[in-house]
Coordinates of C-alpha atoms in Angstrom, one line a residue:
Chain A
X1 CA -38.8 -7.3 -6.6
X2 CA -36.6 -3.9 -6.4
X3 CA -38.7 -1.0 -5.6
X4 CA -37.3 2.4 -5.9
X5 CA -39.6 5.1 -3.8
X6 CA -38.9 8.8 -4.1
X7 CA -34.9 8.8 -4.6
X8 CA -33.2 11.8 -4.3
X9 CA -29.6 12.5 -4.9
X10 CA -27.6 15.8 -5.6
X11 CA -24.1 15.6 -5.6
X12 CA -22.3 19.5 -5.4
X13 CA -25.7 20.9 -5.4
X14 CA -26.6 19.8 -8.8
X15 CA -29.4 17.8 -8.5
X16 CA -29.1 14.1 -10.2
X17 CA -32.1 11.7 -9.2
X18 CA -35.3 13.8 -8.8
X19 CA -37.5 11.8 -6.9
X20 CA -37.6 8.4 -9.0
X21 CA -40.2 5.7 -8.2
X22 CA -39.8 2.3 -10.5
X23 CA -40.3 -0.7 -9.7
X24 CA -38.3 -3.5 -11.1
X25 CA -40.4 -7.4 -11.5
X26 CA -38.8 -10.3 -10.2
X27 CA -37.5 -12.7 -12.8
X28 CA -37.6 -9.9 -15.5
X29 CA -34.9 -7.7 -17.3
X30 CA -36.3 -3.9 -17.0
X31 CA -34.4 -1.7 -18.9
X32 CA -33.7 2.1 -18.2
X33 CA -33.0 4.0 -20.7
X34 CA -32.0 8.4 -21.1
X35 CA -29.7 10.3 -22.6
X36 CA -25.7 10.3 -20.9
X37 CA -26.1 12.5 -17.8
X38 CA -29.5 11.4 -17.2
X39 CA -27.9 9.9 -14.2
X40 CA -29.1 6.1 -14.8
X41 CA -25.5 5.0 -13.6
X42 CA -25.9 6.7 -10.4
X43 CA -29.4 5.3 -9.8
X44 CA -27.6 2.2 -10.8
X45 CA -25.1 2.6 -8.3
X46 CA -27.6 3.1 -5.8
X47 CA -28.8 -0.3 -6.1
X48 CA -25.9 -2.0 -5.9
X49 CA -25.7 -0.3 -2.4
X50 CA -22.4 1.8 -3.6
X51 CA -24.0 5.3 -2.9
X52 CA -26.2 6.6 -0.2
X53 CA -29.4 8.6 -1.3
X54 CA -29.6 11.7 0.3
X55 CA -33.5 11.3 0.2
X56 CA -35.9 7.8 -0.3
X57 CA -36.3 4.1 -0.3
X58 CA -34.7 1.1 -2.1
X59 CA -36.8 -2.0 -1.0
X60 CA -35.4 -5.3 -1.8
X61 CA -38.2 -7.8 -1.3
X62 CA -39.6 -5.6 0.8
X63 CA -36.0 -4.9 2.9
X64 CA -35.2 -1.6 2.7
X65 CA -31.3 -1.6 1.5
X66 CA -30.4 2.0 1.9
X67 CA -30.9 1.4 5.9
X68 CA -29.1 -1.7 6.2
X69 CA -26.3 -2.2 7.9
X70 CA -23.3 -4.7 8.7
X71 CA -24.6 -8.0 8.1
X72 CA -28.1 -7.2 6.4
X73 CA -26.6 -4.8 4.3
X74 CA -23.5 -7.6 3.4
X75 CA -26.8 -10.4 2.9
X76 CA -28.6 -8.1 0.7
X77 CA -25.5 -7.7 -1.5
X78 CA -25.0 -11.3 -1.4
X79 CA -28.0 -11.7 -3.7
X80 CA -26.6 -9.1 -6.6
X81 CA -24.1 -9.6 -9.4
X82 CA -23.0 -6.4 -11.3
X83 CA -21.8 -6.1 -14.8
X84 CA -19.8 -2.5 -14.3
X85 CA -20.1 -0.7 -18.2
X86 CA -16.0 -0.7 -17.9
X87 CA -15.9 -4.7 -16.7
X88 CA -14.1 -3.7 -13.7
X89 CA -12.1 -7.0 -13.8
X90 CA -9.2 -7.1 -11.5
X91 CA -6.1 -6.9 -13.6
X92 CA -3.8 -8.2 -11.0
X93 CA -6.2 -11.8 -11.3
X94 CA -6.2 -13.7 -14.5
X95 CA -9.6 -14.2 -16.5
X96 CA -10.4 -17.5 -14.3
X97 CA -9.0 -16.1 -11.2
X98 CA -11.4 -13.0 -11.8
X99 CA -14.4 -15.0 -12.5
X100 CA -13.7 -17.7 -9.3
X101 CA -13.2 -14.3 -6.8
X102 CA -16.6 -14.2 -5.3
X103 CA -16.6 -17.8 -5.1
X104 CA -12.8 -17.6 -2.8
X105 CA -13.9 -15.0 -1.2
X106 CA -17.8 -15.8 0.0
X107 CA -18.4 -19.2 0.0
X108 CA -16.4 -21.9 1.8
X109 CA -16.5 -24.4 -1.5
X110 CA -13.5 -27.1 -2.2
X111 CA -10.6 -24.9 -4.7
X112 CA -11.7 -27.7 -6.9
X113 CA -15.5 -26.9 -7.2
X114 CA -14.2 -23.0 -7.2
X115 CA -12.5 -23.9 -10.5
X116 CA -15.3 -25.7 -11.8
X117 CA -17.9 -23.5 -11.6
X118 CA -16.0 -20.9 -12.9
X119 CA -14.9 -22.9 -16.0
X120 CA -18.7 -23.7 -16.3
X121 CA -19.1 -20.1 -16.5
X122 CA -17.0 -19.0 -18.7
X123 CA -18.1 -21.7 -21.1
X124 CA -20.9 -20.6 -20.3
X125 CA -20.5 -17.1 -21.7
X126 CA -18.9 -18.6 -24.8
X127 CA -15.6 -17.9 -23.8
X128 CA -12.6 -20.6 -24.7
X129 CA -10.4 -22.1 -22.2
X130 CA -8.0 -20.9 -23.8
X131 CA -8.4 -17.0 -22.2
X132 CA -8.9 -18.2 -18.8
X133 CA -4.6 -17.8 -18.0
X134 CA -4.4 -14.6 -19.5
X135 CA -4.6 -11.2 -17.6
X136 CA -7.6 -8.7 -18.5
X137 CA -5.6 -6.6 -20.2
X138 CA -4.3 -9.2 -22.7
X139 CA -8.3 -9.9 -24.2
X140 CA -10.2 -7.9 -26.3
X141 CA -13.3 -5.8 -25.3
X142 CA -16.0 -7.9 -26.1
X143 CA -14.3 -11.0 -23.9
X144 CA -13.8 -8.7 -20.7
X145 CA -17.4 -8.2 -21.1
X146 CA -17.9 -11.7 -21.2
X147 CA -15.7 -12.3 -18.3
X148 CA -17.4 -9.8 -16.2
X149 CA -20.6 -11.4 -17.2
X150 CA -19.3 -14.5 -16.3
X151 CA -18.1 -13.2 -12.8
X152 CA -21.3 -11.3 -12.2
X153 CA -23.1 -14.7 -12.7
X154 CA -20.8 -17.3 -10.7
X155 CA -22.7 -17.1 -7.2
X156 CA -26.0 -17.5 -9.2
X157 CA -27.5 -14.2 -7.8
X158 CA -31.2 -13.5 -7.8
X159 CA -30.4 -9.6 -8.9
X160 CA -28.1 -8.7 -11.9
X161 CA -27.4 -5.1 -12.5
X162 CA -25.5 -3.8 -15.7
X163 CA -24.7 -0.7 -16.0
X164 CA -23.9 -0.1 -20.4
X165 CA -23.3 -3.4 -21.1
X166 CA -22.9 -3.1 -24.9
X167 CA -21.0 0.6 -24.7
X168 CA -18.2 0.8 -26.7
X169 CA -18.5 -2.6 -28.6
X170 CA -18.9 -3.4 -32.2
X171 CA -22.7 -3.9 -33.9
X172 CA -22.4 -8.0 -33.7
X173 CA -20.5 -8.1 -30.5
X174 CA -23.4 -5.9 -29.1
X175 CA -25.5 -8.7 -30.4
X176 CA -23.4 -11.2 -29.1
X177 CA -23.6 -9.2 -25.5
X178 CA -27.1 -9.1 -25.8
X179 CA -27.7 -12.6 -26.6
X180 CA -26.0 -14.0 -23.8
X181 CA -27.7 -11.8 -21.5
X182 CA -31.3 -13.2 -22.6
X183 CA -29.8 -16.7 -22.8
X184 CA -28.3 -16.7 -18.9
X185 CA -31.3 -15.0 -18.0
X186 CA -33.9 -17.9 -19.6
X187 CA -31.0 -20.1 -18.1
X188 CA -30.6 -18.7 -14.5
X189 CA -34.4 -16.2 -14.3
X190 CA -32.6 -13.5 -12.0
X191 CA -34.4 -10.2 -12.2
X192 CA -32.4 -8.2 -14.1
X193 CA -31.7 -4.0 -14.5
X194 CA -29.9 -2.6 -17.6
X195 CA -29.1 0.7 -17.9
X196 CA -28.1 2.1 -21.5
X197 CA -28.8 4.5 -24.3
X198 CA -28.2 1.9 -27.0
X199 CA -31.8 2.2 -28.9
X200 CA -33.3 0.4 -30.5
X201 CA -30.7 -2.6 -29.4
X202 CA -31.7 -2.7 -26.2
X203 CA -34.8 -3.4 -26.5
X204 CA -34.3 -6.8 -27.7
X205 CA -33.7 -7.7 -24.0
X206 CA -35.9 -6.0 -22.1
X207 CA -39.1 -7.3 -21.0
X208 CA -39.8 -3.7 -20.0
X209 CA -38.9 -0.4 -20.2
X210 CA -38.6 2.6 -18.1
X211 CA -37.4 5.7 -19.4
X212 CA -35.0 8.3 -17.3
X213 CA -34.9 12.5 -17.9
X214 CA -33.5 15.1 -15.8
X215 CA -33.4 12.8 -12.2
X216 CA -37.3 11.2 -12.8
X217 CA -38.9 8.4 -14.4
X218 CA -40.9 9.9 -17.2
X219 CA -42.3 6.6 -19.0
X220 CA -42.1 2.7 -18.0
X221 CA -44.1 0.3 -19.7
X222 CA -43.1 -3.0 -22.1
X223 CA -41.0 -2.2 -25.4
X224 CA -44.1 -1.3 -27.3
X225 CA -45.7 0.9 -25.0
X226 CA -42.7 2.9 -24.8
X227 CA -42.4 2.8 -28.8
X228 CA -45.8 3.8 -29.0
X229 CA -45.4 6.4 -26.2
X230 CA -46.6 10.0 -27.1
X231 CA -44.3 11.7 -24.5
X232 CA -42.5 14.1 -27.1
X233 CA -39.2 13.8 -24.9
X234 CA -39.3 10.0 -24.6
X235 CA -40.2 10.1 -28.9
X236 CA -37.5 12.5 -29.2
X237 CA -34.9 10.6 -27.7
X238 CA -35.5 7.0 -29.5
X239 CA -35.5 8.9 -32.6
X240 CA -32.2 10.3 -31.4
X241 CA -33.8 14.4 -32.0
X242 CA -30.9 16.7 -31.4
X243 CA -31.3 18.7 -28.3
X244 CA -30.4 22.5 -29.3
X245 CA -30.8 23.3 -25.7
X246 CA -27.3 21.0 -24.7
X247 CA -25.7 21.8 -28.2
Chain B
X1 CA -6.8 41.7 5.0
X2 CA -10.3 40.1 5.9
X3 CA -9.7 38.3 2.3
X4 CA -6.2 36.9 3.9
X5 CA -7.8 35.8 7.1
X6 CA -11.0 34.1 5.5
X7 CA -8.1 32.0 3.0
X8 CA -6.2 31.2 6.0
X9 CA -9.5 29.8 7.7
X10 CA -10.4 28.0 5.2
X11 CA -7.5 26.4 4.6
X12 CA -6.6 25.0 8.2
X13 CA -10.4 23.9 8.4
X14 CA -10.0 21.8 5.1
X15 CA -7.0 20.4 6.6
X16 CA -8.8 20.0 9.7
X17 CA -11.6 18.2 7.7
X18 CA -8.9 16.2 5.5
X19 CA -7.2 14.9 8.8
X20 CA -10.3 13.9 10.5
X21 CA -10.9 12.2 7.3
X22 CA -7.7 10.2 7.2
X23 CA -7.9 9.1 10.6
X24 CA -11.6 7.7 10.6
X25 CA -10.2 5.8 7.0
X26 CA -7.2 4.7 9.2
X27 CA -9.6 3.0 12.0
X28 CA -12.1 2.1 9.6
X29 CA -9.1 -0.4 7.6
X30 CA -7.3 -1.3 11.0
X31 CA -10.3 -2.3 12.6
X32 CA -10.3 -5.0 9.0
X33 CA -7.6 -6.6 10.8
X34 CA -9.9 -8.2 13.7
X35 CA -12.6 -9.2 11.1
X36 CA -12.3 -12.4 9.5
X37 CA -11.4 -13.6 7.1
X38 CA -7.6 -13.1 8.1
X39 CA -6.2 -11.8 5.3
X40 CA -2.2 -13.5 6.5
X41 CA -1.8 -13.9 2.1
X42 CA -2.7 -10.4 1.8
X43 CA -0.5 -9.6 3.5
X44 CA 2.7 -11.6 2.9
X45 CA 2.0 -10.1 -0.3
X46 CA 2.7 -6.9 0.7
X47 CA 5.8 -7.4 2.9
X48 CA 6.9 -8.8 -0.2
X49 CA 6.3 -6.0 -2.2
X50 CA 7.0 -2.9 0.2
X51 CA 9.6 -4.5 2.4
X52 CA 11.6 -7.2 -0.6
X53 CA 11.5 -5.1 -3.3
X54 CA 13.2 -1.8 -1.9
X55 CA 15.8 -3.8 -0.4
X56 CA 18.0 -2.8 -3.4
X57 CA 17.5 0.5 -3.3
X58 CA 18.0 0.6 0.4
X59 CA 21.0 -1.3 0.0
X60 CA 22.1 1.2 -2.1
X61 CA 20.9 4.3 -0.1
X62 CA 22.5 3.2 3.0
X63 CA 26.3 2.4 1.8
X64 CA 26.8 6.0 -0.1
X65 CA 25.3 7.4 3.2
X66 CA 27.0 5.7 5.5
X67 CA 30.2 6.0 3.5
X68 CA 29.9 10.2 2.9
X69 CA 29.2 10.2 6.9
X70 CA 32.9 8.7 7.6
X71 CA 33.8 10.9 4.6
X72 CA 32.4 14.0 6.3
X73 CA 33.1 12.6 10.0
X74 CA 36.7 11.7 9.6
X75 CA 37.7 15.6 8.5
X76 CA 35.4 16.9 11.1
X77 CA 36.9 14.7 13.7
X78 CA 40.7 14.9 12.4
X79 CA 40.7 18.6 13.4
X80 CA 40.3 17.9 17.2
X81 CA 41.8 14.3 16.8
X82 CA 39.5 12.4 17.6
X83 CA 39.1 10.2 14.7
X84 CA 38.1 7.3 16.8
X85 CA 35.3 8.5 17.3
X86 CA 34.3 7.9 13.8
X87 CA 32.4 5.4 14.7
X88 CA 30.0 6.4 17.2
X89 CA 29.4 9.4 14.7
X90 CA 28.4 7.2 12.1
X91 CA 26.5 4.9 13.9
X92 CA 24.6 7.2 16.2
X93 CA 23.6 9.5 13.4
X94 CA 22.3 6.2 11.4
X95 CA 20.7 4.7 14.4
X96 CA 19.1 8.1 15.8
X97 CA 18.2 10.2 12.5
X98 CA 19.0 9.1 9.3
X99 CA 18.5 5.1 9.4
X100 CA 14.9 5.9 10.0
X101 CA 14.3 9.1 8.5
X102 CA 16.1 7.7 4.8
X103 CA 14.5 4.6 4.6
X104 CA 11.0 5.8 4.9
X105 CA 11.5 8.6 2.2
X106 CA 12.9 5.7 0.0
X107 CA 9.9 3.4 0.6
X108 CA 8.0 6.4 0.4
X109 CA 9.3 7.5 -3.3
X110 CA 9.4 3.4 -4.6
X111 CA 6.4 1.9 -2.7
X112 CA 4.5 4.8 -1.7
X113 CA 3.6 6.0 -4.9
X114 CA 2.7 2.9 -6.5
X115 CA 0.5 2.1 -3.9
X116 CA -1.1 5.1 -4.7
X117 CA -1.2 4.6 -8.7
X118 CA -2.6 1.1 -8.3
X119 CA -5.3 2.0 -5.3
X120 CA -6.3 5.1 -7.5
X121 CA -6.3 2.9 -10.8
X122 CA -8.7 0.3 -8.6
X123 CA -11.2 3.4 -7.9
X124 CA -11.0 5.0 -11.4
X125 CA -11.8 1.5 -13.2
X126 CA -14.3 0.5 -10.4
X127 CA -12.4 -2.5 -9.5
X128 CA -12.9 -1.1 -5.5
X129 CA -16.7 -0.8 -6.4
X130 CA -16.6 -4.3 -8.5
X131 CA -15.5 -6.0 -4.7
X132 CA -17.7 -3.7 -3.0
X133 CA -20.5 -5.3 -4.6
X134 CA -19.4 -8.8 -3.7
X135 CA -19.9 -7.8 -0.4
X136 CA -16.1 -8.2 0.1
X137 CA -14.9 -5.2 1.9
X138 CA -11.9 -2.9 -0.2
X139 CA -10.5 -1.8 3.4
X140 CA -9.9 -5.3 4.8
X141 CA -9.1 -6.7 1.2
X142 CA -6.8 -3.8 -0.4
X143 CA -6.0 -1.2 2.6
X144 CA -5.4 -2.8 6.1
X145 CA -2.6 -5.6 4.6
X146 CA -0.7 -2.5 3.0
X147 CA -0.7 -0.9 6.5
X148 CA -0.4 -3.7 8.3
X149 CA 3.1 -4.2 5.8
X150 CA 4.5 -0.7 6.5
X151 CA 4.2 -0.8 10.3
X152 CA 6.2 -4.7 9.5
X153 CA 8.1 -3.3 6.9
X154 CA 9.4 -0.5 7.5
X155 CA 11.3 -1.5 10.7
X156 CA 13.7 -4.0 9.3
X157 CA 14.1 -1.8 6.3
X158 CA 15.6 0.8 8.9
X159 CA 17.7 -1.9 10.7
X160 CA 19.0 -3.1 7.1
X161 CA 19.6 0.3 6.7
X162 CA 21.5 1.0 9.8
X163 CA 23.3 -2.6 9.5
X164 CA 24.4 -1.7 5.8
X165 CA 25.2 2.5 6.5
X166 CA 27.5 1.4 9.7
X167 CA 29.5 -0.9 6.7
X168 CA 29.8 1.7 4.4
X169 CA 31.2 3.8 7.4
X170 CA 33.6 1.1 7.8
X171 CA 34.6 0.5 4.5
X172 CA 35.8 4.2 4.1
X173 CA 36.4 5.1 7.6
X174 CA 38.7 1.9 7.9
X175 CA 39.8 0.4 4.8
X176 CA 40.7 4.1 3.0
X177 CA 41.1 6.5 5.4
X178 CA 42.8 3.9 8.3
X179 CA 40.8 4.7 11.3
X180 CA 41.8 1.8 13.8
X181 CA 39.0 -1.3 13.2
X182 CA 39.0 -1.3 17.0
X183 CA 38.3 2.0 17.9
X184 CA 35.6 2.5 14.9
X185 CA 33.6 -0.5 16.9
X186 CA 34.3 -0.2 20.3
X187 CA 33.6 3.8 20.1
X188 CA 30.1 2.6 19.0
X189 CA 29.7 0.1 21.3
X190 CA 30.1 2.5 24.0
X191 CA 28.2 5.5 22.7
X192 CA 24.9 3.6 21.3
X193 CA 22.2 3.0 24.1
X194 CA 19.2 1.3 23.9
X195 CA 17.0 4.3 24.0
X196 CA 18.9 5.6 20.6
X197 CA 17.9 1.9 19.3
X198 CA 14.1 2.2 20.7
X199 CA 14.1 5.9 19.4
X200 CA 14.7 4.9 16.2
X201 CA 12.3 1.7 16.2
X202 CA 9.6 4.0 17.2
X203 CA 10.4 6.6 14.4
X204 CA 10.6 3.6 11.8
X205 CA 7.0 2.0 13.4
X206 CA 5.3 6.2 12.9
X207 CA 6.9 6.5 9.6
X208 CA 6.3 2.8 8.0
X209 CA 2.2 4.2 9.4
X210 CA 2.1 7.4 7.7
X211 CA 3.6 6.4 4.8
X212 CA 1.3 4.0 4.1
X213 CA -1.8 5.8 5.3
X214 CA -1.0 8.9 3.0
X215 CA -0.6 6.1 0.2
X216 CA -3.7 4.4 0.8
X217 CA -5.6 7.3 1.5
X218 CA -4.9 9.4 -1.6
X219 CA -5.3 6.3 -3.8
X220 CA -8.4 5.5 -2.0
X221 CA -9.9 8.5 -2.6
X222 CA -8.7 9.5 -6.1
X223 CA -11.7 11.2 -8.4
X224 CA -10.8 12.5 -12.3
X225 CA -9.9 9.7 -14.3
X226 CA -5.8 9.7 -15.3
X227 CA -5.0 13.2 -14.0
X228 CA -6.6 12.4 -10.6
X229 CA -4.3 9.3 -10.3
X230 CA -0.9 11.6 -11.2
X231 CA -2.4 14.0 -8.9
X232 CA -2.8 11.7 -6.1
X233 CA 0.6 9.5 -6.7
X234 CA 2.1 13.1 -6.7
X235 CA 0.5 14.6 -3.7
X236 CA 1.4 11.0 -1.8
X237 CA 5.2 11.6 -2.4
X238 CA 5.4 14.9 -1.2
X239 CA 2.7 14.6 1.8
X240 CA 4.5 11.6 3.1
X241 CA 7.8 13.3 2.7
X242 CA 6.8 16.4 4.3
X243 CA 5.1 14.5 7.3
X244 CA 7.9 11.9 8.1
X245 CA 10.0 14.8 8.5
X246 CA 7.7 16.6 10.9
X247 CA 7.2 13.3 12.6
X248 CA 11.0 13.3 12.9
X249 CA 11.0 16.6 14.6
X250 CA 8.5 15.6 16.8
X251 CA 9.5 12.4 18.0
X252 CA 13.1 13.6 18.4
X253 CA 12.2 16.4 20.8
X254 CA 10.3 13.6 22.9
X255 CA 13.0 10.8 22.8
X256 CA 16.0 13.5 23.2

């Protein structure tokens, strides 16, 4: 279980996480949702260890990660996969190459069992072995999503972030984004964290919900509870309200 | 006035801070090189690319200099005649000052830059972030082999250099202008010393080093998207150039 205890982060002196507490159940996908700015990628990012709060706690089973160093901290990160919202595939690797990294780089398997397992994943994703020789670059969108999925899921992590997953894709390849997540999740039961503002989508996925505004958690509950939530900001923002105050 | 002092304070204590900054990123990616895993493909990978691929333009660089110094030598020299001399010009100029000095601001301008561009591109599309989460670290992965490269690198580039500028030397000095072959070799046999040969080695060891810290660095660092990375590939070119030459000065004055 990820549990997030008074996080505070400014950056510039604007102040971006507020003093969020969440907690995140093992084996389940909790989505957090808030309007762009909200700063959901930068609580994100302090999960995945890649910034320091200036304030607060992030317990990983009950190890706190933003005090771990050297080899804790490199264990800890062991047992996370991200999915970055832009893929962040390597584009000097091809598509296999990118999704067998982790595997050259932290485990001491045969070159053949690398390959494998990365083929298995990318089948496993749905993607055709075709792709797997061509550079990031040379596939569309949807399949770098795919391949980062894959690549987040090779070393079989217990934690998989995503930060947008479905930003910037078409309605059915959203779907198809979506789909797989719920499939490798029934497949693999990591505990999963999405961050996005694709509503309703997203809620397809999540077994719960926690909503994001101005740095603090303002609603968390399962899908309904949220839907049902009388919060006028958090009803406001799934019925996509305009906000004259930001206009 | 007080306006005028509080600019200039504040810019020597952002260039303190900046410095300070490079140098803890400089032993923060060296030390990479004494945790394993060893990263020897890495780094063959980048003597390939920094060290094989500007041997054209080295190639290039060092014959038109070499062959404008016997240009510019020979009518220099011809006025006291002592155009067998033209040698020892030639090659102790190359060997002292412009070997070194030339090569690193070609490597700079050709690998340089694109080190910067690519590092930058790595930071602005989260690849550096992507490894960071795979608990593989971007300094030992992507940084120290590109250092490691320039202090390899840069060296032999600066003997290639001096090896091809002393032939271009000889090619006009000689073969057009008909110095003696004799007294354009022997004149440099005599005059070149191993402290102008382990002067220039050092310069070639500082510069390959800054070069490829500025590189890094800026890439490394790079924030706004597209313009940041033009910014940074930019600033990486003209930094580098700017310190190599200071270097120069520097290191002169202590070998001379």
């Amino acid at each position: 279980m990820i549990k997030i205890i008074e996080l505070f982060r400014s950056f510039n002196g604007h102040q971006v996480l507020n003093g969020i507490d969440l907690e995140v159940p093992a084996g389940k996908i909790t989505v957090v949702i808030g309007k762009s700015g909200a700063g959901k990628s930068v609580l994100l990012k302090h999960i995945a260890g890649l910034l320091k709060p200036d304030q607060g706690r992030i317990l990983i089973d009950g190890l706190d990660f933003t005090r771990a160093r050297g080899r804790e901290l490199q264990a800890i990160k062991k047992r996370f996969g991200v999915l970055f919202q832009g893929g962040a595939l390597f584009d000097s690797l091809t598509v296999l190459e990118n999704v067998a990294f982790p595997l050259r780089e932290k485990t001491s398997l045969a070159e053949g069992e690398i390959l494998s397992r990365a083929r298995q994943r990318l089948a496993q994703v749905n993607l055709p072995p075709e792709v797997e020789s061509n550079y990031p670059d040379e596939v569309s969108g949807g399949m770098k999503k795919r391949v980062a999925l894959a690549r987040a899921l090779v070393q079989e992590p217990e934690i998989v972030l995503f930060d947008e997953p479905v930003t910037g894709l078409d309605p059915p390849m959203m779907n198809t984004v979506f789909h797989l997540i719920t499939k490798t999740h029934q497949e693999s039961g990591y505990t999963g964290m999405v961050v996005s503002h694709d509503i309703p989508a997203v809620f397809q996925i999540a077994h719960y919900v926690a909503m994001l505004h101005h740095g603090r958690i303002v609603a968390c509950g399962t899908p309904a509870e949220i839907q049902q939530n009388p919060d006028p900001v958090v009803q406001g923002f799934l019925r996509g309200e305009i906000d004259f105050q930001e206009t | 006035m007080t306006a005028l002092l509080r600019r200039f304070g504040h810019f020597f204590l952002s260039l303190a801070q900046e410095t300070g900054r490079a140098m803890l990123f400089l032993f923060a990616a060296l030390a990479q090189a004494f945790v394993p895993p060893y990263r020897f493909r890495r780094l063959w990978q980048e003597i390939y690319f920094i060290g094989c691929k500007s041997l054209l333009i080295i190639f290039l660089t060092a014959a038109f200099t070499g062959m404008v110094l016997a240009l510019q030598g020979y009518y220099t020299l011809r006025k006291y005649g002592s155009e067998s001399a033209l040698g020892s010009v030639v090659a102790l100029s190359l060997i002292r000052e412009l070997g070194p000095v030339l090569a690193a601001l070609m490597v700079s301008g050709r690998a340089g830059s694109a080190i910067t561009a690519e590092i930058g591109i790595m930071r602005i599309t989260e690849q550096l972030d992507a490894m960071d989460t795979m608990a593989v670290n971007p300094l030992q992965y992507v940084v120290m082999p590109k250092l490691l490269a320039g202090i390899i690198s840069v060296p032999l580039l600066t003997a290639i250099f001096n090896v091809v500028g002393i032939l271009g030397g000889f090619l006009v000095g000689v073969l057009l202008l008909g110095v003696s072959s004799g007294s354009y070799f022997s004149g440099m046999t005599q005059s070149v010393v191993s402290l102008d040969v382990n002067g220039g080695f050092v310069k070639s060891l500082v510069f390959g080093l800054t070069i490829m810290l500025v590189a890094c660095y800026h890439g490394y660092f790079t924030e706004r998207g597209a313009e940041g990375v033009s910014y940074a590939t930019t600033r990486t070119v003209v930094v580098s150039a700017i310190l190599v030459l200071a270097w120069d000065y520097v290191l002169t004055s202590f070998f001379m």
